[in-house]
Short mmCIF file of C-alpha atoms and ligand atoms in Angstrom, two decimals:
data_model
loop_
_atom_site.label_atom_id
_atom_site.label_comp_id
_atom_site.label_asym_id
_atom_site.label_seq_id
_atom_site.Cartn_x
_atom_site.Cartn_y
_atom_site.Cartn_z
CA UNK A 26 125.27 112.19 119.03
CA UNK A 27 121.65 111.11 119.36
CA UNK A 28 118.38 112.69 119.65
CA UNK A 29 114.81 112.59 122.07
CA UNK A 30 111.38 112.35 120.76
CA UNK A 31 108.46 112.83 122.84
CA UNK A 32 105.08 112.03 121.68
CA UNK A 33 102.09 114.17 122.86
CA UNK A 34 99.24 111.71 122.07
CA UNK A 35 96.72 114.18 122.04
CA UNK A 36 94.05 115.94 119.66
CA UNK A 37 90.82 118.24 119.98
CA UNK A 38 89.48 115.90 117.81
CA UNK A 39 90.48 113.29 114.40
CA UNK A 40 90.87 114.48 111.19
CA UNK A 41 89.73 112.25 108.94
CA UNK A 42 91.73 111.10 107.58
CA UNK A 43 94.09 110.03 110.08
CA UNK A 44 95.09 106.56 112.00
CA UNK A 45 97.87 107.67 114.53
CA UNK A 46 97.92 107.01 118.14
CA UNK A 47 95.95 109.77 120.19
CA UNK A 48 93.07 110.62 122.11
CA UNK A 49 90.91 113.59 122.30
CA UNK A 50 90.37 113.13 126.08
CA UNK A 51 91.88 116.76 126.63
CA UNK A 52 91.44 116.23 130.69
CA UNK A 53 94.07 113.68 130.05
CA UNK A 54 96.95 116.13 129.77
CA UNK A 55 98.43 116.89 133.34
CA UNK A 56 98.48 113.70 134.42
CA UNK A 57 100.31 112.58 131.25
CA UNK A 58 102.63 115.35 131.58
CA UNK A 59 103.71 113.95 134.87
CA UNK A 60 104.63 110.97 134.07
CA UNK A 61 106.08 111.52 131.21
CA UNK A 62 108.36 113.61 133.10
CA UNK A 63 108.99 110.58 134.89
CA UNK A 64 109.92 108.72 131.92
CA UNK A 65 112.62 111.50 131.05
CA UNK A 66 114.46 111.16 134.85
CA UNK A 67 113.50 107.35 134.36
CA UNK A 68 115.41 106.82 131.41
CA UNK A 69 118.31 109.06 131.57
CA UNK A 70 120.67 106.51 131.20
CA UNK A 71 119.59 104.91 127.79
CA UNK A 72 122.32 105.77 125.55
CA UNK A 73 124.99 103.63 125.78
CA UNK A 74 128.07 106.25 125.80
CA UNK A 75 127.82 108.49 128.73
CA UNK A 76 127.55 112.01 127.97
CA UNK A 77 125.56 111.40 124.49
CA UNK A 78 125.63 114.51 123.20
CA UNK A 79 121.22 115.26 122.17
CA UNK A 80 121.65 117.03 118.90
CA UNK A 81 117.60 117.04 117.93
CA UNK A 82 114.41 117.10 120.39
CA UNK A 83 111.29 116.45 118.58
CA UNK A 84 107.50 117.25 120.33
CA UNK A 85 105.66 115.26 118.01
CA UNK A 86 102.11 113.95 117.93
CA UNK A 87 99.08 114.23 118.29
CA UNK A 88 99.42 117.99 118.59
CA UNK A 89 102.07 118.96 120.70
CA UNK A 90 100.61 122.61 120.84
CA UNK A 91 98.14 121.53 122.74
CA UNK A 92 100.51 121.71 125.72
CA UNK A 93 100.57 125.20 127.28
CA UNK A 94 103.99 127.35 127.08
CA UNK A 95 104.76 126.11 130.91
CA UNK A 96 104.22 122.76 130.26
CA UNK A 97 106.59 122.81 127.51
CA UNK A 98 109.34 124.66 129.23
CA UNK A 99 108.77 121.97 131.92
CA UNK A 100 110.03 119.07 129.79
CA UNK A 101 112.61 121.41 128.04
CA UNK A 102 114.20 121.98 131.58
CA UNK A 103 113.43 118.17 132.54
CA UNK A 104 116.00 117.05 129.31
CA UNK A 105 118.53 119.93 130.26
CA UNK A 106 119.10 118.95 133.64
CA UNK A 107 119.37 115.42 132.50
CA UNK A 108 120.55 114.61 129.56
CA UNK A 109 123.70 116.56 127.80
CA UNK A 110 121.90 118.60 125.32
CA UNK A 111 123.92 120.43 122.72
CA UNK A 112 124.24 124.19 122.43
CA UNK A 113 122.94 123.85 118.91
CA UNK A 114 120.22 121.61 119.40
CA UNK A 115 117.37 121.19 116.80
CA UNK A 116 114.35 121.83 118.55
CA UNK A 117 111.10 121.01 116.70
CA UNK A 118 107.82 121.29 117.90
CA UNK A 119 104.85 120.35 116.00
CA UNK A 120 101.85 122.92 115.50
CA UNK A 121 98.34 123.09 114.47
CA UNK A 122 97.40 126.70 113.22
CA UNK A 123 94.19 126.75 115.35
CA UNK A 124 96.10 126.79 119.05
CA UNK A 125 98.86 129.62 117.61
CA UNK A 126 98.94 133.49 118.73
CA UNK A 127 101.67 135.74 118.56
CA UNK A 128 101.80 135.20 122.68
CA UNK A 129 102.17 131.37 122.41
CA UNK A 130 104.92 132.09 119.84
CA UNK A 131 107.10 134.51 121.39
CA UNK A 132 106.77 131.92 124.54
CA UNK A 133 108.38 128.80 122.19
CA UNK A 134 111.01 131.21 121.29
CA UNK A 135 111.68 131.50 124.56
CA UNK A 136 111.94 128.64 126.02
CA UNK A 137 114.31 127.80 123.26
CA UNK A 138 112.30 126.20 120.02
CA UNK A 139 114.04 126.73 117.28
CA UNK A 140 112.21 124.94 114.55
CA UNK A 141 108.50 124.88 113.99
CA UNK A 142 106.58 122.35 111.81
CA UNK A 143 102.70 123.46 111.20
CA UNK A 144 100.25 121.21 109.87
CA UNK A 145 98.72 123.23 107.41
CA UNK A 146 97.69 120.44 105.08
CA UNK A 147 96.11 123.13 102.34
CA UNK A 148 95.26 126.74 101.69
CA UNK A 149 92.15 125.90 100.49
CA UNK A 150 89.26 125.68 102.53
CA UNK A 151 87.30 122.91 101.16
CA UNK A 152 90.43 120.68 101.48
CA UNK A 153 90.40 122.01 105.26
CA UNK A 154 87.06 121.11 105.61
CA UNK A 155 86.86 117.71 103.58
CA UNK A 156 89.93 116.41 105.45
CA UNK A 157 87.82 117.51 109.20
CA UNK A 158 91.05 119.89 109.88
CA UNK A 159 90.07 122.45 112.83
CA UNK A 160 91.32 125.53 111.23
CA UNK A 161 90.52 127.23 107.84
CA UNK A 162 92.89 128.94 105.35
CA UNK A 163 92.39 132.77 106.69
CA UNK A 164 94.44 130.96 109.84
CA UNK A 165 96.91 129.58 108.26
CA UNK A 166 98.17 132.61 106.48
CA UNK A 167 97.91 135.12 109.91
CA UNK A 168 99.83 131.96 111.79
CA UNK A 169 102.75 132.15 109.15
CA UNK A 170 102.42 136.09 109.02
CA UNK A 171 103.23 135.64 112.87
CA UNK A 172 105.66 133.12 112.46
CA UNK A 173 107.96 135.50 110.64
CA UNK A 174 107.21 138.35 112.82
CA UNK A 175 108.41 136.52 115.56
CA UNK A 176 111.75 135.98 113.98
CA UNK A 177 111.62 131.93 113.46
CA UNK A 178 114.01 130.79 110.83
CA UNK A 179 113.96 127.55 110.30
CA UNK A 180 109.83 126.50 109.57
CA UNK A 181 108.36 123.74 107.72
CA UNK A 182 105.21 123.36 106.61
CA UNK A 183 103.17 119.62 106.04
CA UNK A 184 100.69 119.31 102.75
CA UNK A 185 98.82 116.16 101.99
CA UNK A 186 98.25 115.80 97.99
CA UNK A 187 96.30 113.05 96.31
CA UNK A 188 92.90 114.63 97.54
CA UNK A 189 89.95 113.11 95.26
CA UNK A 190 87.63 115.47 95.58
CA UNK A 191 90.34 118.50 94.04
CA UNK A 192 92.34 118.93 90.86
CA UNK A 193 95.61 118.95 90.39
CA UNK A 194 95.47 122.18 89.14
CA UNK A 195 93.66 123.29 92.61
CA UNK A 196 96.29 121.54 94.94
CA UNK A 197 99.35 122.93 92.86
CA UNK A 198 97.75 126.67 93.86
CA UNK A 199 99.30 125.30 97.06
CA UNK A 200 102.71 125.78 96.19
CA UNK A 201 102.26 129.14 94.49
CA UNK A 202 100.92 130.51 98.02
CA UNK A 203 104.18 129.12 99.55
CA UNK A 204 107.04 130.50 97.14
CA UNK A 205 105.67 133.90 99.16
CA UNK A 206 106.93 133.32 102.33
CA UNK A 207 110.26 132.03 103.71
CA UNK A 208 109.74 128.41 104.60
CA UNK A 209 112.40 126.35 104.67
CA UNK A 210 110.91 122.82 104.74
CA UNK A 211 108.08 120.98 103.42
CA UNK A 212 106.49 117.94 103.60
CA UNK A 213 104.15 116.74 101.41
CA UNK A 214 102.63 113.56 102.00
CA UNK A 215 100.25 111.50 99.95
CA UNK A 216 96.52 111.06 101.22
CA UNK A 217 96.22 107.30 102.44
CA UNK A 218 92.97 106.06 103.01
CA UNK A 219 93.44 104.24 106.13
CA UNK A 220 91.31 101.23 107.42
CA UNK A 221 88.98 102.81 110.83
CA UNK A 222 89.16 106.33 109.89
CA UNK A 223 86.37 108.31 108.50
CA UNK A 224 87.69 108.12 105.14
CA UNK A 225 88.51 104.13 105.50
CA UNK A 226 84.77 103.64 105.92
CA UNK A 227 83.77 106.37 103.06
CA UNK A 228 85.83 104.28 100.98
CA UNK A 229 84.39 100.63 102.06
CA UNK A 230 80.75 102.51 101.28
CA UNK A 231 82.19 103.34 98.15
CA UNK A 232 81.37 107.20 98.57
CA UNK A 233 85.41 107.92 98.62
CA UNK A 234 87.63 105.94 96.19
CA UNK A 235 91.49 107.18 95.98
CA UNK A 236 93.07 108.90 92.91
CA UNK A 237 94.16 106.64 90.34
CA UNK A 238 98.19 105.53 90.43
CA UNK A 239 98.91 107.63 87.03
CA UNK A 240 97.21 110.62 88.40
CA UNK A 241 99.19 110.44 91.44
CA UNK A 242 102.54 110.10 89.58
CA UNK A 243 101.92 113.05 87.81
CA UNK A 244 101.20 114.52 90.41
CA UNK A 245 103.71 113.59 92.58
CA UNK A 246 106.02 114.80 88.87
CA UNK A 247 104.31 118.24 88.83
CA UNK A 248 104.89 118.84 92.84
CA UNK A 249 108.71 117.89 92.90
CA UNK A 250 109.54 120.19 89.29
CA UNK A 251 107.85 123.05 91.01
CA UNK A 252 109.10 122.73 94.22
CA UNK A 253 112.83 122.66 92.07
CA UNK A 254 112.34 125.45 90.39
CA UNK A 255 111.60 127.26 93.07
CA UNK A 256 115.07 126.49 95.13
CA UNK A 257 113.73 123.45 96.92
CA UNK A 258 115.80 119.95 96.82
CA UNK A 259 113.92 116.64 97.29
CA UNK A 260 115.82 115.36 99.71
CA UNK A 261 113.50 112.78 100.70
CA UNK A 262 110.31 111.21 98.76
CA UNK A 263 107.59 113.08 100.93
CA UNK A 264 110.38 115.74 101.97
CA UNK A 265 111.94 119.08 100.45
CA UNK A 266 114.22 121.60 101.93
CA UNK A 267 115.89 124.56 101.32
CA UNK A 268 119.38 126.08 101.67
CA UNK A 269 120.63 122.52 103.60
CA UNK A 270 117.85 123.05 106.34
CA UNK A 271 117.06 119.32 106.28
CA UNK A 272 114.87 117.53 109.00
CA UNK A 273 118.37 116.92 111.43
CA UNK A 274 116.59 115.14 113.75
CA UNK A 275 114.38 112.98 111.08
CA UNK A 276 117.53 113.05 109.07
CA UNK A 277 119.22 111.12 112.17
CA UNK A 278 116.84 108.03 111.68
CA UNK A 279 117.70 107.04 108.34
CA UNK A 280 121.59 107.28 109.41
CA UNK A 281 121.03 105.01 112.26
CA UNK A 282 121.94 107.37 114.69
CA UNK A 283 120.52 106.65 118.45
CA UNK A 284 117.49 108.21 119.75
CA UNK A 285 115.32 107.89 122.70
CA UNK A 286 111.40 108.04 122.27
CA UNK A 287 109.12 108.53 125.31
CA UNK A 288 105.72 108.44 125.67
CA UNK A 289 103.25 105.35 124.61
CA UNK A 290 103.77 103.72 121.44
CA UNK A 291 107.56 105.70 121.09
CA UNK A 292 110.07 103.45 119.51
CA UNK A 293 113.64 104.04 120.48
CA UNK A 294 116.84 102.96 119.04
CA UNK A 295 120.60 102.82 121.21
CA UNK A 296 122.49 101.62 118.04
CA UNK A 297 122.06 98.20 118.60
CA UNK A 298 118.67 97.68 119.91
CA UNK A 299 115.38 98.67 118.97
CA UNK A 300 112.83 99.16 121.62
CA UNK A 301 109.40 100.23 121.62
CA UNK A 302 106.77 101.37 124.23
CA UNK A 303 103.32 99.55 124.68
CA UNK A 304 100.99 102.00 122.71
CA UNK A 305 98.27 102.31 125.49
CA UNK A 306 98.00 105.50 126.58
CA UNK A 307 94.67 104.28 129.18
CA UNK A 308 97.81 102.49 130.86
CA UNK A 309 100.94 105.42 130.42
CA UNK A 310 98.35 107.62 132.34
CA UNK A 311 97.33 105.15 135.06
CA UNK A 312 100.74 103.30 135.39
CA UNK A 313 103.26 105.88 133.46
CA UNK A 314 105.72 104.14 131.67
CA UNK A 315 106.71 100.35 131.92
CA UNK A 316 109.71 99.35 131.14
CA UNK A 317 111.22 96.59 129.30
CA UNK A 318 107.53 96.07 127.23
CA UNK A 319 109.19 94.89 124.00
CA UNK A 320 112.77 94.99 122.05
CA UNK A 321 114.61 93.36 119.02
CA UNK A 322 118.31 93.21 118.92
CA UNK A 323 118.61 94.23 115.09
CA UNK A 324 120.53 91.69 113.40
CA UNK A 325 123.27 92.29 110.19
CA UNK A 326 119.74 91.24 107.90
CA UNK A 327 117.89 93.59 109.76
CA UNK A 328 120.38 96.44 109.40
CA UNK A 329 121.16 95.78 105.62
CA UNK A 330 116.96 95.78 105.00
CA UNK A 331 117.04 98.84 106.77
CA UNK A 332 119.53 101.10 104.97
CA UNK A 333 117.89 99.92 102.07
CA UNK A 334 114.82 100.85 103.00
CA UNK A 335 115.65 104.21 104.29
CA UNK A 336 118.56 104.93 101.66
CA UNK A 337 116.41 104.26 98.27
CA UNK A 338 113.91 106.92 99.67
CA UNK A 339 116.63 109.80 99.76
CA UNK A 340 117.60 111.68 96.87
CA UNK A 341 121.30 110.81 98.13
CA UNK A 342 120.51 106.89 97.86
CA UNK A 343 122.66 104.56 99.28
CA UNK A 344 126.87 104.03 99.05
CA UNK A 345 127.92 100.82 97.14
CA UNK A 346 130.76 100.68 99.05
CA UNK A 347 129.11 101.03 102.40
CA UNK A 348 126.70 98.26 101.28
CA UNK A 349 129.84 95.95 100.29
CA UNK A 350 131.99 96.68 103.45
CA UNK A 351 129.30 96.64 105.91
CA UNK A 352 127.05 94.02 104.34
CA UNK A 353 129.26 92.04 101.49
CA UNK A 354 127.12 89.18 102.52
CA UNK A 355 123.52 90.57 101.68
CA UNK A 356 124.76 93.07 99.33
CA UNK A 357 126.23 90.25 96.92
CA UNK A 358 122.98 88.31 97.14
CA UNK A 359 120.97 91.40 95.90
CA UNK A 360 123.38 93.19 93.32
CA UNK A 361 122.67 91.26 90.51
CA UNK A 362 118.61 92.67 91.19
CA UNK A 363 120.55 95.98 91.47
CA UNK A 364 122.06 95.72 88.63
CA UNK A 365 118.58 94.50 86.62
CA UNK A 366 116.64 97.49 88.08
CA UNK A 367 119.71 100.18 86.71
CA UNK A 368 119.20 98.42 83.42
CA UNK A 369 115.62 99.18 83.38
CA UNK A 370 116.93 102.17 84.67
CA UNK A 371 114.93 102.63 87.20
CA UNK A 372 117.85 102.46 89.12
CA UNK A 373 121.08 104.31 88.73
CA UNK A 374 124.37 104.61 90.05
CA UNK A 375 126.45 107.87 90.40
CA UNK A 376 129.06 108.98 92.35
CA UNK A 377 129.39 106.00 94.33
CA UNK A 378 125.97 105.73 95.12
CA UNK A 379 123.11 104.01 93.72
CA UNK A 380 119.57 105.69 93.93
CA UNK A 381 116.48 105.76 91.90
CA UNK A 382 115.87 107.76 88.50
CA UNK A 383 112.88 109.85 87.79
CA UNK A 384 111.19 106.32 86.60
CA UNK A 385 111.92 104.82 89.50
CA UNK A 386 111.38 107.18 92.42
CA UNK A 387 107.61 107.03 92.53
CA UNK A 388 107.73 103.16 92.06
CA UNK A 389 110.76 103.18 95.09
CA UNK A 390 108.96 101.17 97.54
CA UNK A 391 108.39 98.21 95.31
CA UNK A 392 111.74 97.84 94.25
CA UNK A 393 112.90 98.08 97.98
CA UNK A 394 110.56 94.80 98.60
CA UNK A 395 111.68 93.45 95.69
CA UNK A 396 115.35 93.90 97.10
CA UNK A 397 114.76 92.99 101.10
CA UNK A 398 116.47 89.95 101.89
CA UNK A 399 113.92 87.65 103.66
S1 LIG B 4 95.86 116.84 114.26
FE1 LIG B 4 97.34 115.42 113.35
S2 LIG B 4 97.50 113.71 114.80
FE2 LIG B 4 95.65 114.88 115.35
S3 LIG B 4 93.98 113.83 114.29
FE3 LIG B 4 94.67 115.48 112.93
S4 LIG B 4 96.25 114.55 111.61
FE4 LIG B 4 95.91 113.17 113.35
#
């Protein structure tokens, strides 16, 4: 069981907020296409059990929509003929609402995209507009109209919160708008004002500051009740889902299951090493990919760090027992921390597992540093 990611490093042009790897050098695009097509025959013997079964594939960006429906179908053909892909495979393809018509959707269907994930960030327009998105509200709502026409099940939806310019009561209009259609998966991420982007040098003029902590707790409070009561489960801090339709293939990552990554700057993982690609996409296009750039071999440490890492921010947390048969040698060092952070209950442990209480779930990724063994 494993799963492919393949990055499409492009964008018409940065949002403002944002610091991932792309380039807006549309021109760019066939020759990447090539060789990441390469890549795909290149690597088709990374998984180290023959026959891996590929459970998720994951077009991921950048904005993967900015590939055209035969360009798609190219790669989609590419990992058939050369990987085993299952009959049931997750297929997820990331979308912006400004490249989506009902043609472009009834092609993914097609060509066998099951899962859709739109970056709609906000329904309001001044959000769209602060945040330098490309499309405006009125878009968003005919794309998911379409969406549903077209007969897609399983669609997600990404929202950033923690905007400084809006109210809470403003953003939470949000999630009114999306109790009206069927979605099945959100993700709602907090704004991070990142060093280089537009909003990292706002912020070092001082004409952007962040919200304050408390107003982002309560925030973050007021987003996960609503999201409850309306059938959503918090499955993951920035991560909700209905009816069991969890991210599978992000869901794979935190239970260290193998995947593959391909493009520049994709990390991969074959269960015992973790390898990455040089992020230069100047080079991918020139060179395509080159292998053997970097790797770790993840170490018992590493692994324990990990599942700590990745565990505390589930709503499922992390098994004791697992911890104490798979990592009795870490675990013992930290459970007496553990066992300090439940009293302050911040912390708690039930049904074999220990995970974080309402206290402690905003705070999660200072206890986890408190925890890592170094
Ligand atoms: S579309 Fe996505 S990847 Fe591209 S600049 Fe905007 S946030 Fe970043």
């Amino acid at each position: 069981m494993a799963g492919i990611y393949l990055h499409v490093p492009f964008c018409k042009s940065r949002c403002h907020y944002c610091d991932f790897f792309k380039s807006t050098k549309l021109e760019y695009r066939v020759q990447y296409l090539e060789n990441l097509s390469s890549e795909i025959v290149d690597r088709k013997d990374f998984f180290l059990e023959k026959n891996t079964k590929i459970e998720t594939i994951y077009f991921g960006g950048g904005t993967p929509s900015l590939f055209s429906l035969d360009q798609l179908f190219h790669l989609i053909k590419l990992l058939y003929s050369r990987y085993s892909v299952s009959d049931n495979a997750e297929i997820t393809i990331e979308v912006n609402p400004d490249d989506l018509n009902r043609e472009y959707l009834e092609g993914l269907k097609t060509i066998g995209v099951n899962r859709l994930s739109i970056g709609i960030q906000s329904f309001r327009d001044e959000d769209l507009k602060m945040m330098g998105r490309r499309h405006n509200a009125r878009q968003s709502f005919q794309v998911l109209e379409q969406v549903f026409d077209e007969g897609f099940q399983n669609v997600g939806i990404d929202l950033i919160y923690g905007l400084p310019w809006s109210t809470a009561e403003d953003w939470l209009e949000n999630i009114e708008i999306v109790k009206d259609y069927p979605l099945k998966h959100i993700s709602a991420y907090h704004l991070t004002i990142e060093p280089g982007t537009k909003f990292g040098k706002e912020k070092l003029a001082k004409k952007l500051l962040e919200i304050e902590e408390s107003e982002s707790e309560k925030l973050f409070w007021q987003i996960h009740d609503r999201f409850k009561q309306l059938g959503f489960e918090h499955y993951e801090i920035s991560n909700f889902c209905k009816d069991g339709f969890y991210s599978r293939h992000n869901t794979s990552y935190w239970n260290e299951i193998p995947y593959l990554g391909l493009g520049p700057g994709a990390h991969s993982f074959d269960g015992d090493k973790r390898y990455w690609n040089k992020p230069d996409l100047h080079q991918y296009i020139s060179k395509g990919y080159q292998p053997g750039y970097s790797y770790e071999i993840l170490s018992a440490q590493d692994r324990f760090n990990e599942k700590l890492m990745l565990g505390l921010r589930t709503g499922r947390g992390i098994c004791k027992e697992e911890m104490k048969v798979r990592f009795n040698e870490y675990f013992k060092d930290v459970e007496k921390q553990v066992n300090m952070w439940i009293n302050r209950e911040f912390l708690k442990f039930e049904n074999g597992h220990i995970r974080a209480t309402r206290k402690g779930w905003f705070v999660i990724d200072g206890i986890i540093e408190d925890l890592f063994i170094v």
